PDB file of C-alpha atoms and ligand atoms in Angstrom:
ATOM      1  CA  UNK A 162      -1.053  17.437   8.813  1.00  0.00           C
ATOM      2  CA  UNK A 163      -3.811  16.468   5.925  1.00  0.00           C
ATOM      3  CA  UNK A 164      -3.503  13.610   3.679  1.00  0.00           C
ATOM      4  CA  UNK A 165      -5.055  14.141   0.357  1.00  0.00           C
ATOM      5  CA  UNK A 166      -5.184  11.853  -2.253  1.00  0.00           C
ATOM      6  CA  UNK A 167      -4.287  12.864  -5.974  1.00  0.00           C
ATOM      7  CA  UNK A 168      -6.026  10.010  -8.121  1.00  0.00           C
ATOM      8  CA  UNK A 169      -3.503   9.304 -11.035  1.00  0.00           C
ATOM      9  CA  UNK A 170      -3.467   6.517 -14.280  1.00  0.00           C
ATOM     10  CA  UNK A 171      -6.383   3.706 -14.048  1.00  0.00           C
ATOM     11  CA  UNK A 172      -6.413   3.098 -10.143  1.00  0.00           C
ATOM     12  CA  UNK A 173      -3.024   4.906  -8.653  1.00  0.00           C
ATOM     13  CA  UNK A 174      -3.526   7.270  -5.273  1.00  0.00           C
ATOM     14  CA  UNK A 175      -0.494  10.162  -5.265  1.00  0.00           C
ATOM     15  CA  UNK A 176      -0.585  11.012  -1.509  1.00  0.00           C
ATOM     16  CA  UNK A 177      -0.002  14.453  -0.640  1.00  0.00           C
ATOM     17  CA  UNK A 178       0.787  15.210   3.145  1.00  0.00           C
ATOM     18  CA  UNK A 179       0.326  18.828   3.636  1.00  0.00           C
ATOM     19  CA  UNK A 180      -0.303  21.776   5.666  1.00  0.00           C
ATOM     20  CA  UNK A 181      -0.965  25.420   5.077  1.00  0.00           C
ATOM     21  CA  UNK A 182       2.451  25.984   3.479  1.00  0.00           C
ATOM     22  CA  UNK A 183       4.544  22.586   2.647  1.00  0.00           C
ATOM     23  CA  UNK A 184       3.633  19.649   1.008  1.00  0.00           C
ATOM     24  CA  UNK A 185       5.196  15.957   0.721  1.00  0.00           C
ATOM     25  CA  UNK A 186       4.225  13.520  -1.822  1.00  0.00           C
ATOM     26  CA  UNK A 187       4.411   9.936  -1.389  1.00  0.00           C
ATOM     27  CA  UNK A 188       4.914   7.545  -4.982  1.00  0.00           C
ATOM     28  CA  UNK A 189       4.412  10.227  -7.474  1.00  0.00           C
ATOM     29  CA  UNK A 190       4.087   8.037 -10.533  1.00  0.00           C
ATOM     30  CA  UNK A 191       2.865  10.626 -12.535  1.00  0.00           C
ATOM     31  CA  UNK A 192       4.413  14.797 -11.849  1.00  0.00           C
ATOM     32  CA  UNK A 193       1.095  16.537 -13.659  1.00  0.00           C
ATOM     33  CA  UNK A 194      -1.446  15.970 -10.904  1.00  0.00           C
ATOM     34  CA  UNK A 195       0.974  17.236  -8.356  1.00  0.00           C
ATOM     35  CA  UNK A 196       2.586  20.099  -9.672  1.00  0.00           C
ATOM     36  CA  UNK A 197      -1.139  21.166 -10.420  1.00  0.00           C
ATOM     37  CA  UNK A 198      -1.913  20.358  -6.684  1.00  0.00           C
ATOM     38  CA  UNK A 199       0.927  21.945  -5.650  1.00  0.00           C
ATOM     39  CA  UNK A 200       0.038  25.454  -8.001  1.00  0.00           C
ATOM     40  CA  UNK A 201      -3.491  25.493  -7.206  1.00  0.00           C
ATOM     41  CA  UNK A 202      -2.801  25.311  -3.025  1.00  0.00           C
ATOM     42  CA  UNK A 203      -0.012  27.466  -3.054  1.00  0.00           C
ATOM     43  CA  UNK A 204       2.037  24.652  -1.432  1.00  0.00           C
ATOM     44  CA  UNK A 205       5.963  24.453  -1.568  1.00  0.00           C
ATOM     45  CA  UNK A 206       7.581  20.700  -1.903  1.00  0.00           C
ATOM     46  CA  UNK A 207       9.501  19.780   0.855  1.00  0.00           C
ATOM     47  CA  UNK A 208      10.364  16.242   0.149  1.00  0.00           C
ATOM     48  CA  UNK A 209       8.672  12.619  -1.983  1.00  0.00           C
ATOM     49  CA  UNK A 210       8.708   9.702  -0.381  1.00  0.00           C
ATOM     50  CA  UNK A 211       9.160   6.294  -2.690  1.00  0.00           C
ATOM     51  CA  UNK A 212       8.060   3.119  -1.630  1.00  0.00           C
ATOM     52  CA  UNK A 213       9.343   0.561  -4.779  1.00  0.00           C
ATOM     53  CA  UNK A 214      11.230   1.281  -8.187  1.00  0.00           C
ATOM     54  CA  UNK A 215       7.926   0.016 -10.420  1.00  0.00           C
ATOM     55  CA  UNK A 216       6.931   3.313 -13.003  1.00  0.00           C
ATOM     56  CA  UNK A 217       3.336   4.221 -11.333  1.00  0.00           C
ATOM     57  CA  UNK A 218       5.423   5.088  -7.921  1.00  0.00           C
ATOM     58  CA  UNK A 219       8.312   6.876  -9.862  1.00  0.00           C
ATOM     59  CA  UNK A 220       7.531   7.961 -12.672  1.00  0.00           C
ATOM     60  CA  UNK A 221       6.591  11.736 -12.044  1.00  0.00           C
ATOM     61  CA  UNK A 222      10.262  11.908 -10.270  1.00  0.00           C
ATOM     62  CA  UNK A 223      12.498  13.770 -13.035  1.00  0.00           C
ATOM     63  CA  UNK A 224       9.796  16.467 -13.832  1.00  0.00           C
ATOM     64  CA  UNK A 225       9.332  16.690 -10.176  1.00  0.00           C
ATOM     65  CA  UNK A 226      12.827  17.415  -9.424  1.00  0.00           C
ATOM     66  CA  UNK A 227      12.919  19.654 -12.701  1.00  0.00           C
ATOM     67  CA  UNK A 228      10.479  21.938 -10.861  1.00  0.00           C
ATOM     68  CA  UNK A 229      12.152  21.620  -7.156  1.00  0.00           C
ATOM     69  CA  UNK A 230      15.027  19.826  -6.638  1.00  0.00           C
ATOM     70  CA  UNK A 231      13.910  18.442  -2.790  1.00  0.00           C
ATOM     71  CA  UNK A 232      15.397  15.320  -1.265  1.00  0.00           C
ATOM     72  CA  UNK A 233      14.019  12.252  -2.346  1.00  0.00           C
ATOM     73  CA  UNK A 234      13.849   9.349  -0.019  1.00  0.00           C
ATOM     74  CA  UNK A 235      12.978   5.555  -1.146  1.00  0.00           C
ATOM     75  CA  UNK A 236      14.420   2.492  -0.902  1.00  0.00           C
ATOM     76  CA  UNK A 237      18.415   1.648  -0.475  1.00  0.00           C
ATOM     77  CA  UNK A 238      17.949  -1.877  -2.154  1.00  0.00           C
ATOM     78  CA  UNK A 239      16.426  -0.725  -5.203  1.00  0.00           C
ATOM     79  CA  UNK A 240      18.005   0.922  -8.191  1.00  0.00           C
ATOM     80  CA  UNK A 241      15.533   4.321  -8.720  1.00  0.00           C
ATOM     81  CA  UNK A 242      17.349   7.448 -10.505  1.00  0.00           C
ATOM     82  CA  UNK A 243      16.158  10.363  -8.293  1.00  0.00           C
ATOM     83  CA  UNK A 244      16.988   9.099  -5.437  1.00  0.00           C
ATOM     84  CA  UNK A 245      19.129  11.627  -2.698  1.00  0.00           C
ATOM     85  CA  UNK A 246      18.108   9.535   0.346  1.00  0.00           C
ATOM     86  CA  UNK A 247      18.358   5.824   0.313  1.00  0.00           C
ATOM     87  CA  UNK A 248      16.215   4.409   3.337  1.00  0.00           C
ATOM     88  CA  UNK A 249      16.550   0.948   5.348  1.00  0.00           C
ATOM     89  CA  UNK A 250      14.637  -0.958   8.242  1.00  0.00           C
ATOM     90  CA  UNK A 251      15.661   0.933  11.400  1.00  0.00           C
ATOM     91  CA  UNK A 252      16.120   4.462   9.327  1.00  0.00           C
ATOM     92  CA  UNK A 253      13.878   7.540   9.850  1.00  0.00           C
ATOM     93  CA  UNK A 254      12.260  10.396   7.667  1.00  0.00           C
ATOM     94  CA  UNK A 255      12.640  13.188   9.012  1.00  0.00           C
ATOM     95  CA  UNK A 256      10.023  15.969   7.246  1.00  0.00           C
ATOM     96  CA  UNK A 257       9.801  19.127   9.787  1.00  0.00           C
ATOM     97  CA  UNK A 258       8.358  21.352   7.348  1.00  0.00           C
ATOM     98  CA  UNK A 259       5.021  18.744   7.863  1.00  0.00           C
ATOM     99  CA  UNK A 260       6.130  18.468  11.261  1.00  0.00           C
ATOM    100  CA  UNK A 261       6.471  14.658  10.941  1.00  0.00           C
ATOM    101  CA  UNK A 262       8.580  11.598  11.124  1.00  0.00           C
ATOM    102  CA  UNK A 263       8.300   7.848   9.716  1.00  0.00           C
ATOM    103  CA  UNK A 264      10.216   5.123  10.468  1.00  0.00           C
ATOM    104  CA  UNK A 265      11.441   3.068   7.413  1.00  0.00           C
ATOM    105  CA  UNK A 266      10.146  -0.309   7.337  1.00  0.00           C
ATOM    106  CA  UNK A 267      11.793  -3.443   4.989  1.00  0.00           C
ATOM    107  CA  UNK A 268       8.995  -5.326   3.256  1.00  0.00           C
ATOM    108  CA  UNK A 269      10.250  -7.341   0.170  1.00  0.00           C
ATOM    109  CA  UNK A 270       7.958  -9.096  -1.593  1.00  0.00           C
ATOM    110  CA  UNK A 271       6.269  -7.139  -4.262  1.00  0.00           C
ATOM    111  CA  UNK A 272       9.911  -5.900  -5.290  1.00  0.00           C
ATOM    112  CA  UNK A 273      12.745  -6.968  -3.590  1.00  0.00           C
ATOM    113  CA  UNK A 274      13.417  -3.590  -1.855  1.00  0.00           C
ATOM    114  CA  UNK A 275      10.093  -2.526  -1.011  1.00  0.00           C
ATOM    115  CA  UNK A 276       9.961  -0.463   1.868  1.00  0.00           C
ATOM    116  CA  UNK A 277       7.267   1.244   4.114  1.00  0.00           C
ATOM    117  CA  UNK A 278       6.744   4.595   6.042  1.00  0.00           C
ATOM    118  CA  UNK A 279       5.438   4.667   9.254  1.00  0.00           C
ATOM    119  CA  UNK A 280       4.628   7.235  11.427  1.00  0.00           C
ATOM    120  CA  UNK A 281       1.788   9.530  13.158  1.00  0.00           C
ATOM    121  CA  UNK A 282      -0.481   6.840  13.571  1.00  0.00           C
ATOM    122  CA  UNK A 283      -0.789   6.249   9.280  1.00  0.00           C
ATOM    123  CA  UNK A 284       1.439   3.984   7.165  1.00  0.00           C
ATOM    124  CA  UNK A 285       2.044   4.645   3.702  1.00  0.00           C
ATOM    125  CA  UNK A 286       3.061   0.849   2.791  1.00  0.00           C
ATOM    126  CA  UNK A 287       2.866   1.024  -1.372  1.00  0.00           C
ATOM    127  CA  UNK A 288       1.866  -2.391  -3.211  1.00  0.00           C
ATOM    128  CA  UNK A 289       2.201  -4.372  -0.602  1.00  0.00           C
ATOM    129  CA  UNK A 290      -1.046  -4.100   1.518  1.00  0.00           C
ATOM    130  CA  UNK A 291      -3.767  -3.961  -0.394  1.00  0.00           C
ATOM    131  CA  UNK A 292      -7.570  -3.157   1.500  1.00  0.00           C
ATOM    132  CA  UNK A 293      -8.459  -6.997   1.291  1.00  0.00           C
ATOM    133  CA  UNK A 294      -5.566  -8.043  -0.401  1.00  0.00           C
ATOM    134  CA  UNK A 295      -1.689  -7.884  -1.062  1.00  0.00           C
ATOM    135  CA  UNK A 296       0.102  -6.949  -4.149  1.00  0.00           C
ATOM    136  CA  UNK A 297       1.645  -9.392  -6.490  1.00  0.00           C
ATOM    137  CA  UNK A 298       5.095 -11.640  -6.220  1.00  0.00           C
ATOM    138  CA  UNK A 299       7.097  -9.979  -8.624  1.00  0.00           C
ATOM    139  CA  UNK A 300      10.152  -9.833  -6.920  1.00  0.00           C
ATOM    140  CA  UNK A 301      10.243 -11.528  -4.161  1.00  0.00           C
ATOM    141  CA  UNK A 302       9.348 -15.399  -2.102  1.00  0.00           C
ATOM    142  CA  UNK A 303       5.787 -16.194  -0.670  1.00  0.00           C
ATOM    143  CA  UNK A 304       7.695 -16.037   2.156  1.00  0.00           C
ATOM    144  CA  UNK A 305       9.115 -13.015   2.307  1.00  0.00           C
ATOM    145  CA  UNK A 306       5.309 -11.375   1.611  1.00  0.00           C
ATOM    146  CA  UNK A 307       4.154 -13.411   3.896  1.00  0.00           C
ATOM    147  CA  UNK A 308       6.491 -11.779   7.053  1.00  0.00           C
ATOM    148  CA  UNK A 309       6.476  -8.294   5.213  1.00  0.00           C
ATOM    149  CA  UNK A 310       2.763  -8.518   5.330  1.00  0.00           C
ATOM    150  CA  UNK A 311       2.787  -9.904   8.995  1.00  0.00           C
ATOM    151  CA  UNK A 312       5.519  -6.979   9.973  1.00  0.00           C
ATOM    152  CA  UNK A 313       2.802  -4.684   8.869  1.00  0.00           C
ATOM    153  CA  UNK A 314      -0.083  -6.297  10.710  1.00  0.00           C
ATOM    154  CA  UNK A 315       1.846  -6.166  13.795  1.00  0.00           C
ATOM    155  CA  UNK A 316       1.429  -2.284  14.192  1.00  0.00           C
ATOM    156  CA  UNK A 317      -1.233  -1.003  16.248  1.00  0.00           C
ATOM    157  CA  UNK A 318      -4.589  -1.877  14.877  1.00  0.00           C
ATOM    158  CA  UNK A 319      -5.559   1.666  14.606  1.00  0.00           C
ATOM    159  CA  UNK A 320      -3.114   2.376  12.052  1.00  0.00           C
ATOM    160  CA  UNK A 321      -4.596   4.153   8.986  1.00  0.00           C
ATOM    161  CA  UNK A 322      -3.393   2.483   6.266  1.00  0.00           C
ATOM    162  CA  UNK A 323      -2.800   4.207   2.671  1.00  0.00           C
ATOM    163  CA  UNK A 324      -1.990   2.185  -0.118  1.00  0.00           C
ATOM    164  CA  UNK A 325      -1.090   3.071  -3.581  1.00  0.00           C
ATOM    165  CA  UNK A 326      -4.068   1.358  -5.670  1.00  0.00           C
ATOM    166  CA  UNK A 327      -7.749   1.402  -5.518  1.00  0.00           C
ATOM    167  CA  UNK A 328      -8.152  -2.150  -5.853  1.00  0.00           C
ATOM    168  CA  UNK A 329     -11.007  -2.870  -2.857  1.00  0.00           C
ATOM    169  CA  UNK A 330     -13.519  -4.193  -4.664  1.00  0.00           C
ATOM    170  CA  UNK A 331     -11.636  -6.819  -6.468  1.00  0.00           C
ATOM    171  CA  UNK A 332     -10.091  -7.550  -3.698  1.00  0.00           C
ATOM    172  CA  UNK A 333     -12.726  -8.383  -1.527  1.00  0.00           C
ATOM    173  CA  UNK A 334     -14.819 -10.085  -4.784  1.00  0.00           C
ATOM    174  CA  UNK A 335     -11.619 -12.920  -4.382  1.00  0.00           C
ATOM    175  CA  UNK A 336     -12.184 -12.826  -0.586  1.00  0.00           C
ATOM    176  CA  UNK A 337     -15.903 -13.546  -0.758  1.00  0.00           C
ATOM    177  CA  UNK A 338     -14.792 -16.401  -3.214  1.00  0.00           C
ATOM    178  CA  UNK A 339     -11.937 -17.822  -0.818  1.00  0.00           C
ATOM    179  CA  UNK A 340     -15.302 -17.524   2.175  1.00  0.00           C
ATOM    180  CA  UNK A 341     -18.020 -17.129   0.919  1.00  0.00           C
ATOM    181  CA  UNK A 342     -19.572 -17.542   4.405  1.00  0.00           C
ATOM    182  CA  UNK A 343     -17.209 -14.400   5.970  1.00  0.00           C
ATOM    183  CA  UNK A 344     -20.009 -12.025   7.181  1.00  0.00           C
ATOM    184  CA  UNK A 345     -17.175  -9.462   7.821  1.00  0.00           C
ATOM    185  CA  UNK A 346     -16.412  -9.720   4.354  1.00  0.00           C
ATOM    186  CA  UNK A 347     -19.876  -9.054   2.740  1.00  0.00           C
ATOM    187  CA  UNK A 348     -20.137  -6.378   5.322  1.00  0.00           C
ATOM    188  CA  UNK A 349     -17.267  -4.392   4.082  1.00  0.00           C
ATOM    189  CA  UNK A 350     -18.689  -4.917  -0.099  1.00  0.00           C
ATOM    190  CA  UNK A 351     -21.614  -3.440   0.714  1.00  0.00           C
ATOM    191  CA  UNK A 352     -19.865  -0.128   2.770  1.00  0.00           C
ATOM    192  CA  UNK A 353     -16.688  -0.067   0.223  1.00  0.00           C
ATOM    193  CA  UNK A 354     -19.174  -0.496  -2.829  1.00  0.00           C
ATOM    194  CA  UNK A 355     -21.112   2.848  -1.084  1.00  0.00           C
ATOM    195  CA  UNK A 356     -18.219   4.792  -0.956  1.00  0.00           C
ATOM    196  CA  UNK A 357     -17.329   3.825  -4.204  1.00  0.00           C
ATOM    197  CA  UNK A 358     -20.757   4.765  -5.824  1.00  0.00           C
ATOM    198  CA  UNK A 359     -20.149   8.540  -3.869  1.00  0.00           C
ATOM    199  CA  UNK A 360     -17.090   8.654  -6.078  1.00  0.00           C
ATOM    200  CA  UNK A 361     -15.222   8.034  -2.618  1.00  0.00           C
ATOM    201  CA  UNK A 362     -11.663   6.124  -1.921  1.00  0.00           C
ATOM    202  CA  UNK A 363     -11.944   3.178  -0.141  1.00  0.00           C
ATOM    203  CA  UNK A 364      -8.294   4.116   1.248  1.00  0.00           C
ATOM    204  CA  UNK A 365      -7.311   4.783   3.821  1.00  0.00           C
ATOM    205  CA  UNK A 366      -8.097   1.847   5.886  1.00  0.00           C
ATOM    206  CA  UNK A 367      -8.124   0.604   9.699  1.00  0.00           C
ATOM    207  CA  UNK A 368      -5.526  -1.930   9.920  1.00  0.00           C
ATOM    208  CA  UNK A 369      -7.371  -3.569  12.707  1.00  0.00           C
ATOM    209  CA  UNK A 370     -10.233  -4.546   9.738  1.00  0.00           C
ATOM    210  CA  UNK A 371      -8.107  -6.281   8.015  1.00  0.00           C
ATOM    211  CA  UNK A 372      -7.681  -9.158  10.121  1.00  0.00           C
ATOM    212  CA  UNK A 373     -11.367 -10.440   9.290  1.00  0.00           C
ATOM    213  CA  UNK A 374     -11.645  -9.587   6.201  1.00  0.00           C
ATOM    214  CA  UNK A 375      -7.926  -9.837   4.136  1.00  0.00           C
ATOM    215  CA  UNK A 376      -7.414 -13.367   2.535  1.00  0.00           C
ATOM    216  CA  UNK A 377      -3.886 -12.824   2.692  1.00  0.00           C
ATOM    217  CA  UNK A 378      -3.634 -12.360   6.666  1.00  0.00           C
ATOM    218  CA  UNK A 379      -5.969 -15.630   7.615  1.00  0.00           C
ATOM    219  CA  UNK A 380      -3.654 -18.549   6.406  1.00  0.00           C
ATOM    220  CA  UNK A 381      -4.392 -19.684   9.713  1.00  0.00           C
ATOM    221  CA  UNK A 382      -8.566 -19.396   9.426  1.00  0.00           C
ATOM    222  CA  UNK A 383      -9.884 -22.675   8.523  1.00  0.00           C
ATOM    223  CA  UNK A 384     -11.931 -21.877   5.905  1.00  0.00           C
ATOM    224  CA  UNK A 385      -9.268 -20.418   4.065  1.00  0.00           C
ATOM    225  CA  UNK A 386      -6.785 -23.732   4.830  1.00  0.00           C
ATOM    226  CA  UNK A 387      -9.263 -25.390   3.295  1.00  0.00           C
ATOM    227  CA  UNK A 388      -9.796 -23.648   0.005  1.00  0.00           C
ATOM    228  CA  UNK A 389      -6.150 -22.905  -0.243  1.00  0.00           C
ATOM    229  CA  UNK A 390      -5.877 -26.778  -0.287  1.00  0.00           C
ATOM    230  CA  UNK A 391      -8.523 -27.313  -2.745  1.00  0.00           C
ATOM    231  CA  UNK A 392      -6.478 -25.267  -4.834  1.00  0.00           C
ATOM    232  CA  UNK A 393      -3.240 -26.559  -4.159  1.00  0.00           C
ATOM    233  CA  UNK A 394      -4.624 -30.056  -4.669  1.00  0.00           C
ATOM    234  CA  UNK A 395      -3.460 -31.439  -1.947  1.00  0.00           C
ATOM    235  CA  UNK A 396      -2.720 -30.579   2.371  1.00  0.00           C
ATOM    236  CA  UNK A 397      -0.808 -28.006   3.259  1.00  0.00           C
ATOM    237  CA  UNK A 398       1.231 -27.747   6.274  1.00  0.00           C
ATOM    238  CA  UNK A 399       2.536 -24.298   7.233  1.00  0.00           C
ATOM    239  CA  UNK A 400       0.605 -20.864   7.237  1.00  0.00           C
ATOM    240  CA  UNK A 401       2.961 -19.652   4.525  1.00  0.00           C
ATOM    241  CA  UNK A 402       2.323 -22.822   2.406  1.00  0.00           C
ATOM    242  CA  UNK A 403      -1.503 -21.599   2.590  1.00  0.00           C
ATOM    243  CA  UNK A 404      -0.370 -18.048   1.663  1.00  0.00           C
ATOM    244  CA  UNK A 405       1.385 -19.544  -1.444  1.00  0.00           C
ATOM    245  CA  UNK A 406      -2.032 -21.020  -2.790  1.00  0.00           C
ATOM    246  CA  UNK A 407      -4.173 -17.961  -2.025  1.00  0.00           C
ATOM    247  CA  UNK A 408      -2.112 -15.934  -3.592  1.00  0.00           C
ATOM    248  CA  UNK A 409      -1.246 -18.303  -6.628  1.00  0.00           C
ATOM    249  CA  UNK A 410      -5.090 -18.793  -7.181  1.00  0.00           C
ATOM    250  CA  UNK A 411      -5.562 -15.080  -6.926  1.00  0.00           C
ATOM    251  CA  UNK A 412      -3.107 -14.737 -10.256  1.00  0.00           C
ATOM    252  CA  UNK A 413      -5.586 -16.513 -11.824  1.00  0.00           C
ATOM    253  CA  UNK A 414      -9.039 -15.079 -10.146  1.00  0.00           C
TER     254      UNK A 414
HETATM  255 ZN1   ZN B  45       4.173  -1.886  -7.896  1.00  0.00          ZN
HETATM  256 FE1   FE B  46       1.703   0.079  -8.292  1.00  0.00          FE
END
């Protein structure tokens, strides 16, 4: 199985999980890149994968299904027209023309019924992990990002990791300004910046380089306690509390 990216709108990746004859899209917010994709390779759809009900994930859905009416599989907590296959923590996808399976994972926070694939050593996990960063509250509690975001960074650490955005250089501007003294942090501006220059995605990502370099999975680093207090104006007592203030000052970054 290859995983290709279709760049869409200002920043969106399309993922496209093929082989020689079947393809699977994952958050197809926009149907023209893929049915292109799709033309061009000579690749039949077997199934699209939805992470969240926001438009740049769904909105390529009815011309999609227009062209080839394939199962649909996204979120059981969210209300998404399109959808055949409402998925849950605990369920599985089940795609053997791309001979390969995810497990469903819940993780509100972005949206209220987020959910995540996972499976064959990648996770497709949406707007909710970001390289460097997380997505934005819209939905849900600091909390609940916080444990979706610590669900995630519970998987093994070689876990590719492919987002929906190409938002790694912002991202790691904010985490140079919550440490400015993270060495891991400048390290990965100057190779993301590179990649960037070649016209390259930053995505996918290890998971396991997240942990020294993502803001939004040190609430218990000290450096970051202490700006997130600075922020907040005052102490803060629990590593979601310091996850609130990152992520509030980040709104405003
Ligand atoms: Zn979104
Ligand atoms: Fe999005």
């Amino acid at each position: 199985m290859q995983i290709i990216p279709l760049p869409a709108f200002r920043d969106n990746y399309i993922w496209v999980l093929r082989n020689d004859r079947h393809a699977v899209v994952v958050d197809p917010g926009d149907a023209e890149p893929v049915l292109r994709y799709l033309a061009d390779e000579g690749l039949s759809l077997e199934a699209i994968l939805v992470t969240h009900h926001h438009s740049d994930h769904v909105g390529g859905l009815p011309a999609l299904l227009a062209a080839s009416p394939v199962p649909v599989y996204g979120p059981a907590r969210e209300n998404i027209a399109g959808i055949s296959h409402p998925v849950a923590e605990g369920g599985e996808v089940r795609l053997p023309g791309i001979d390969a399976c995810f497990k469903v994972l819940d993780i509100p926070g972005h949206t209220a019924g987020h959910v995540g694939y996972y499976g064959e050593g990648v996770l497709f996990c949406g707007d909710t992990l970001f390289a460097a960063g997380c997505g934005r509250l819209f939905e849900g509690t600091p909390a609940q990002m916080y444990a979706s975001l610590n669900k995630l960074a519970a998987l093994p650490g070689d876990t590719r990791v492919y987002c929906t955005h190409e938002y790694t250089l912002s991202n790691l501007a904010f985490a140079a300004a919550v440490e400015p003294d993270n060495t891991a942090v400048i390290a990965r501006i100057a190779t993301s910046q590179a990649l960037r220059a070649a016209d390259q995605p930053t995505v996918p990502f290890l998971l396991a380089g997240e942990f020294d370099t993502n803001p939004f999975l040190r609430s218990d680093a000290p450096a970051v306690i202490r700006q997130a207090e600075a922020q907040a104006g005052h102490a803060l007592t629990t590593p979601v509390e310091v996850f609130a203030a990152i992520r509030e000052w980040k709104n405003r970054f």
